[in-house]
Amino acid sequence: AQSVSQHNHHVILSEAASLELGCNYSYGGTVNLFWYVQYPGQHLQLLLKYFSGDPLVKGIKGFEAEFIKSKFSFNLRKPSVQWSDTAEYFCAVMSVNRDDKIIFGKGTRLHILP
Amino acid sequence: GAGVSQSPSNKVTEKGKDVELRCDPISGHTALYWYRQSLGQGLEFLIYFQGNSAPDKSGLPSDRFSAERTGGSVSTLTIQRTQQEDSAVYLCASSGGAGGGYEQYFGPGTRLTVT
């Protein structure tokens, strides 16, 4: 069965630090990949997605992610974080043409120190 | 026009009682998902409906959990004989509108507390 691993459960950074959150998945076929964010007290919302094409995907608020097929990875990055990036981040994978089910990782809590 | 809605927003119930949680997806979305979110467990997949296909129930944790989707729209998640470990936020999401987009739109969730 497909699964998603997020290696960092809790990350604490100072403002202006660079961020990279790891995400690995297990599924050998074609995938669609997503990062979602949940700000305190708010709904889950889409940060960015990869379906095909350029493996470097840019999302909202300066976030980007790179799909590396050989490593089954889709790590999230931001060069300089802000206090407002404090949130929980979820990586998600959809197995295309298998069942189109979307599976989420356990999430990474990001805390930015002002 | 409205997003995904869920009701109730909060539910407190006694152990052993049955509860029903409702989800109204975005109109026209063909796919509907239920997830459970609890501390340290992230988003746990429960069940997935896609159009008229048989639902994928592989994530339901026990036979006390069931869900239905009537007329391809509204869905109800039912938990029978609730246990304290069922306490969590239950999230509903829908996707697959006219443009065939796969990204999910989430509702605000129902916070279930079993006492």
mmCIF file of C-alpha atoms in Angstrom:
data_model
loop_
_atom_site.group_PDB
_atom_site.id
_atom_site.type_symbol
_atom_site.label_atom_id
_atom_site.label_comp_id
_atom_site.label_asym_id
_atom_site.label_seq_id
_atom_site.Cartn_x
_atom_site.Cartn_y
_atom_site.Cartn_z
ATOM 1 C CA ALA A 1 0.000 0.000 0.000
ATOM 2 C CA GLN A 2 1.144 3.507 -0.656
ATOM 3 C CA SER A 3 2.494 5.524 2.253
ATOM 4 C CA VAL A 4 3.930 8.956 2.900
ATOM 5 C CA SER A 5 6.756 9.739 5.330
ATOM 6 C CA GLN A 6 7.530 13.145 6.725
ATOM 7 C CA HIS A 7 10.808 12.910 8.549
ATOM 8 C CA ASN A 8 10.550 15.978 10.736
ATOM 9 C CA HIS A 9 7.714 16.011 13.214
ATOM 10 C CA HIS A 10 8.550 19.332 14.832
ATOM 11 C CA VAL A 11 10.857 22.018 13.470
ATOM 12 C CA ILE A 12 11.833 25.242 15.211
ATOM 13 C CA LEU A 13 13.563 27.993 13.257
ATOM 14 C CA SER A 14 14.351 31.646 13.649
ATOM 15 C CA GLU A 15 12.986 34.197 11.202
ATOM 16 C CA ALA A 16 15.016 34.491 7.989
ATOM 17 C CA ALA A 17 16.356 30.944 8.325
ATOM 18 C CA SER A 18 16.049 28.617 5.370
ATOM 19 C CA LEU A 19 13.568 25.770 5.514
ATOM 20 C CA GLU A 20 13.491 22.296 4.051
ATOM 21 C CA LEU A 21 10.857 19.757 5.076
ATOM 22 C CA GLY A 22 11.322 16.207 3.881
ATOM 23 C CA CYS A 23 8.672 14.055 2.246
ATOM 24 C CA ASN A 24 9.108 10.564 0.826
ATOM 25 C CA TYR A 25 6.464 8.280 -0.577
ATOM 26 C CA SER A 26 6.203 4.662 -1.512
ATOM 27 C CA TYR A 27 4.460 3.999 -4.809
ATOM 28 C CA GLY A 28 6.192 3.004 -8.015
ATOM 29 C CA GLY A 29 3.682 4.348 -10.488
ATOM 30 C CA THR A 30 2.659 7.808 -11.600
ATOM 31 C CA VAL A 31 1.864 10.182 -8.767
ATOM 32 C CA ASN A 32 0.435 13.593 -8.153
ATOM 33 C CA LEU A 33 2.056 15.327 -5.199
ATOM 34 C CA PHE A 34 0.812 18.018 -2.865
ATOM 35 C CA TRP A 35 1.807 20.090 0.112
ATOM 36 C CA TYR A 36 -0.941 21.428 2.325
ATOM 37 C CA VAL A 37 -0.649 23.886 5.184
ATOM 38 C CA GLN A 38 -2.819 24.347 8.254
ATOM 39 C CA TYR A 39 -2.365 27.655 10.047
ATOM 40 C CA PRO A 40 -3.462 27.765 13.690
ATOM 41 C CA GLY A 41 -7.247 27.656 13.884
ATOM 42 C CA GLN A 42 -7.724 27.488 10.123
ATOM 43 C CA HIS A 43 -8.679 24.930 7.480
ATOM 44 C CA LEU A 44 -6.166 22.897 5.567
ATOM 45 C CA GLN A 45 -5.274 24.698 2.374
ATOM 46 C CA LEU A 46 -3.214 23.845 -0.687
ATOM 47 C CA LEU A 47 0.321 25.254 -0.728
ATOM 48 C CA LEU A 48 1.500 23.760 -4.007
ATOM 49 C CA LYS A 49 1.083 20.733 -6.254
ATOM 50 C CA TYR A 50 2.956 18.701 -8.840
ATOM 51 C CA PHE A 51 1.174 16.827 -11.620
ATOM 52 C CA SER A 52 3.722 16.750 -14.462
ATOM 53 C CA GLY A 53 6.332 18.851 -16.212
ATOM 54 C CA ASP A 54 8.983 20.901 -14.421
ATOM 55 C CA PRO A 55 9.825 18.999 -11.227
ATOM 56 C CA LEU A 56 10.514 22.265 -9.414
ATOM 57 C CA VAL A 57 7.157 23.637 -8.399
ATOM 58 C CA LYS A 58 6.504 27.077 -6.986
ATOM 59 C CA GLY A 59 3.604 27.701 -4.659
ATOM 60 C CA ILE A 60 2.126 30.485 -2.621
ATOM 61 C CA LYS A 61 3.995 32.581 -0.069
ATOM 62 C CA GLY A 62 7.440 31.874 -1.510
ATOM 63 C CA PHE A 63 7.336 28.113 -1.017
ATOM 64 C CA GLU A 64 8.662 25.661 -3.568
ATOM 65 C CA ALA A 65 9.069 21.911 -3.784
ATOM 66 C CA GLU A 66 11.160 19.619 -5.924
ATOM 67 C CA PHE A 67 9.999 16.248 -7.184
ATOM 68 C CA ILE A 68 12.896 13.810 -7.442
ATOM 69 C CA LYS A 69 11.456 10.666 -8.957
ATOM 70 C CA SER A 70 14.532 8.518 -8.348
ATOM 71 C CA LYS A 71 14.390 9.317 -4.650
ATOM 72 C CA PHE A 72 10.577 9.172 -4.343
ATOM 73 C CA SER A 73 10.837 12.566 -2.689
ATOM 74 C CA PHE A 74 8.977 15.866 -2.761
ATOM 75 C CA ASN A 75 10.720 18.136 -0.270
ATOM 76 C CA LEU A 76 9.320 21.546 0.588
ATOM 77 C CA ARG A 77 11.637 24.541 0.732
ATOM 78 C CA LYS A 78 11.587 28.228 1.514
ATOM 79 C CA PRO A 79 14.752 30.337 1.452
ATOM 80 C CA SER A 80 13.762 32.718 4.254
ATOM 81 C CA VAL A 81 10.936 31.930 6.664
ATOM 82 C CA GLN A 82 8.704 34.418 8.434
ATOM 83 C CA TRP A 83 6.948 34.256 11.793
ATOM 84 C CA SER A 84 3.655 33.933 9.867
ATOM 85 C CA ASP A 85 4.839 30.596 8.430
ATOM 86 C CA THR A 86 4.211 28.993 11.818
ATOM 87 C CA ALA A 87 1.797 26.189 10.933
ATOM 88 C CA GLU A 88 1.517 22.464 10.346
ATOM 89 C CA TYR A 89 2.593 21.204 6.929
ATOM 90 C CA PHE A 90 1.319 18.032 5.300
ATOM 91 C CA CYS A 91 2.683 16.205 2.294
ATOM 92 C CA ALA A 92 0.177 14.180 0.258
ATOM 93 C CA VAL A 93 0.401 11.700 -2.602
ATOM 94 C CA MET A 94 -2.161 10.527 -5.112
ATOM 95 C CA SER A 95 -1.561 7.339 -7.068
ATOM 96 C CA VAL A 96 -2.728 8.234 -10.559
ATOM 97 C CA ASN A 97 -4.782 5.686 -12.477
ATOM 98 C CA ARG A 98 -4.694 3.237 -9.657
ATOM 99 C CA ASP A 99 -7.344 4.452 -7.307
ATOM 100 C CA ASP A 100 -6.746 8.209 -7.236
ATOM 101 C CA LYS A 101 -6.819 8.041 -3.453
ATOM 102 C CA ILE A 102 -4.890 10.785 -1.673
ATOM 103 C CA ILE A 103 -2.790 9.749 1.313
ATOM 104 C CA PHE A 104 -1.257 12.225 3.742
ATOM 105 C CA GLY A 105 1.867 12.147 5.839
ATOM 106 C CA LYS A 106 1.687 12.681 9.589
ATOM 107 C CA GLY A 107 2.573 16.350 9.254
ATOM 108 C CA THR A 108 5.397 18.612 10.416
ATOM 109 C CA ARG A 109 4.779 21.299 12.992
ATOM 110 C CA LEU A 110 6.833 24.361 12.111
ATOM 111 C CA HIS A 111 7.426 26.989 14.771
ATOM 112 C CA ILE A 112 9.137 30.220 13.758
ATOM 113 C CA LEU A 113 10.726 32.291 16.492
ATOM 114 C CA PRO A 114 10.302 36.042 16.002
ATOM 115 C CA GLY B 1 -20.070 28.877 -4.603
ATOM 116 C CA ALA B 2 -19.608 27.918 -0.938
ATOM 117 C CA GLY B 3 -16.806 25.684 0.212
ATOM 118 C CA VAL B 4 -17.053 22.340 1.950
ATOM 119 C CA SER B 5 -19.231 22.514 5.029
ATOM 120 C CA GLN B 6 -19.436 20.118 7.952
ATOM 121 C CA SER B 7 -21.826 19.780 10.819
ATOM 122 C CA PRO B 8 -21.839 19.848 13.722
ATOM 123 C CA SER B 9 -18.671 21.813 14.357
ATOM 124 C CA ASN B 10 -18.366 20.289 17.805
ATOM 125 C CA LYS B 11 -19.896 17.148 19.238
ATOM 126 C CA VAL B 12 -19.577 15.860 22.773
ATOM 127 C CA THR B 13 -21.015 12.426 23.364
ATOM 128 C CA GLU B 14 -20.952 9.751 26.009
ATOM 129 C CA LYS B 15 -19.045 6.559 25.482
ATOM 130 C CA GLY B 16 -21.267 3.947 23.863
ATOM 131 C CA LYS B 17 -23.528 6.384 22.015
ATOM 132 C CA ASP B 18 -23.780 6.594 18.235
ATOM 133 C CA VAL B 19 -22.890 9.792 16.362
ATOM 134 C CA GLU B 20 -23.465 11.048 12.833
ATOM 135 C CA LEU B 21 -21.221 13.595 11.191
ATOM 136 C CA ARG B 22 -22.292 15.372 8.035
ATOM 137 C CA CYS B 23 -20.345 16.720 5.080
ATOM 138 C CA ASP B 24 -21.634 18.916 2.263
ATOM 139 C CA PRO B 25 -19.032 18.937 -0.505
ATOM 140 C CA ILE B 26 -18.541 21.622 -3.114
ATOM 141 C CA SER B 27 -21.261 21.313 -5.728
ATOM 142 C CA GLY B 28 -20.103 19.305 -8.739
ATOM 143 C CA HIS B 29 -17.149 17.667 -7.023
ATOM 144 C CA THR B 30 -17.082 13.965 -7.765
ATOM 145 C CA ALA B 31 -14.686 12.811 -5.078
ATOM 146 C CA LEU B 32 -15.283 12.990 -1.337
ATOM 147 C CA TYR B 33 -12.872 11.968 1.394
ATOM 148 C CA TRP B 34 -13.114 11.538 5.154
ATOM 149 C CA TYR B 35 -10.021 11.871 7.336
ATOM 150 C CA ARG B 36 -9.411 11.823 11.061
ATOM 151 C CA GLN B 37 -6.927 14.237 12.590
ATOM 152 C CA SER B 38 -5.538 13.682 16.045
ATOM 153 C CA LEU B 39 -2.425 14.901 17.820
ATOM 154 C CA GLY B 40 0.665 13.098 16.682
ATOM 155 C CA GLN B 41 -1.197 11.040 14.096
ATOM 156 C CA GLY B 42 -1.514 13.554 11.318
ATOM 157 C CA LEU B 43 -4.290 13.008 8.812
ATOM 158 C CA GLU B 44 -5.563 9.452 8.887
ATOM 159 C CA PHE B 45 -7.450 8.380 5.761
ATOM 160 C CA LEU B 46 -10.830 6.827 6.538
ATOM 161 C CA ILE B 47 -12.925 6.456 3.393
ATOM 162 C CA TYR B 48 -13.074 7.740 -0.192
ATOM 163 C CA PHE B 49 -16.027 8.085 -2.561
ATOM 164 C CA GLN B 50 -15.473 8.654 -6.284
ATOM 165 C CA GLY B 51 -18.521 9.175 -8.455
ATOM 166 C CA ASN B 52 -20.693 6.072 -8.626
ATOM 167 C CA SER B 53 -17.875 3.660 -7.854
ATOM 168 C CA ALA B 54 -17.872 1.528 -4.741
ATOM 169 C CA PRO B 55 -16.261 3.493 -1.907
ATOM 170 C CA ASP B 56 -12.740 2.712 -0.738
ATOM 171 C CA LYS B 57 -13.272 1.812 2.909
ATOM 172 C CA SER B 58 -9.755 0.593 3.537
ATOM 173 C CA GLY B 59 -9.025 3.243 6.162
ATOM 174 C CA LEU B 60 -11.984 2.655 8.452
ATOM 175 C CA PRO B 61 -10.477 1.587 11.798
ATOM 176 C CA SER B 62 -13.254 -0.786 12.832
ATOM 177 C CA ASP B 63 -16.711 -1.993 11.864
ATOM 178 C CA ARG B 64 -18.168 0.627 14.191
ATOM 179 C CA PHE B 65 -17.370 3.161 11.491
ATOM 180 C CA SER B 66 -19.445 3.503 8.325
ATOM 181 C CA ALA B 67 -20.173 6.188 5.771
ATOM 182 C CA GLU B 68 -22.562 6.787 2.961
ATOM 183 C CA ARG B 69 -22.904 9.333 0.237
ATOM 184 C CA THR B 70 -26.381 10.011 -0.996
ATOM 185 C CA GLY B 71 -27.041 11.133 -4.557
ATOM 186 C CA GLY B 72 -23.362 11.724 -5.159
ATOM 187 C CA SER B 73 -23.399 14.723 -2.879
ATOM 188 C CA VAL B 74 -23.877 14.863 0.899
ATOM 189 C CA SER B 75 -22.034 12.309 2.989
ATOM 190 C CA THR B 76 -22.623 11.054 6.509
ATOM 191 C CA LEU B 77 -19.990 9.375 8.653
ATOM 192 C CA THR B 78 -21.504 7.256 11.406
ATOM 193 C CA ILE B 79 -19.652 5.983 14.449
ATOM 194 C CA GLN B 80 -21.508 3.418 16.507
ATOM 195 C CA ARG B 81 -20.862 2.671 20.162
ATOM 196 C CA THR B 82 -18.299 5.453 20.422
ATOM 197 C CA GLN B 83 -15.110 4.915 22.403
ATOM 198 C CA GLN B 84 -12.792 7.488 23.968
ATOM 199 C CA GLU B 85 -10.137 6.750 21.360
ATOM 200 C CA ASP B 86 -12.585 7.995 18.707
ATOM 201 C CA SER B 87 -12.084 11.536 20.009
ATOM 202 C CA ALA B 88 -10.507 13.547 17.187
ATOM 203 C CA VAL B 89 -11.277 16.109 14.520
ATOM 204 C CA TYR B 90 -13.048 14.525 11.564
ATOM 205 C CA LEU B 91 -12.295 16.275 8.294
ATOM 206 C CA CYS B 92 -14.106 16.040 5.005
ATOM 207 C CA ALA B 93 -12.635 17.060 1.665
ATOM 208 C CA SER B 94 -13.915 17.101 -1.894
ATOM 209 C CA SER B 95 -12.232 17.349 -5.263
ATOM 210 C CA GLY B 96 -12.723 16.740 -8.966
ATOM 211 C CA GLY B 97 -14.794 19.600 -10.250
ATOM 212 C CA ALA B 98 -15.547 20.457 -13.865
ATOM 213 C CA GLY B 99 -11.901 21.131 -14.598
ATOM 214 C CA GLY B 100 -10.931 17.717 -13.289
ATOM 215 C CA GLY B 101 -8.686 19.181 -10.632
ATOM 216 C CA TYR B 102 -7.273 16.802 -8.083
ATOM 217 C CA GLU B 103 -6.540 19.211 -5.268
ATOM 218 C CA GLN B 104 -8.754 18.763 -2.271
ATOM 219 C CA TYR B 105 -10.823 21.408 -0.610
ATOM 220 C CA PHE B 106 -11.238 20.807 3.091
ATOM 221 C CA GLY B 107 -14.090 21.581 5.409
ATOM 222 C CA PRO B 108 -13.611 23.061 8.888
ATOM 223 C CA GLY B 109 -13.978 19.684 10.552
ATOM 224 C CA THR B 110 -16.096 18.273 13.341
ATOM 225 C CA ARG B 111 -14.378 18.036 16.726
ATOM 226 C CA LEU B 112 -15.670 14.892 18.412
ATOM 227 C CA THR B 113 -15.143 14.404 22.112
ATOM 228 C CA VAL B 114 -16.165 11.118 23.692
ATOM 229 C CA THR B 115 -16.475 11.282 27.469
#
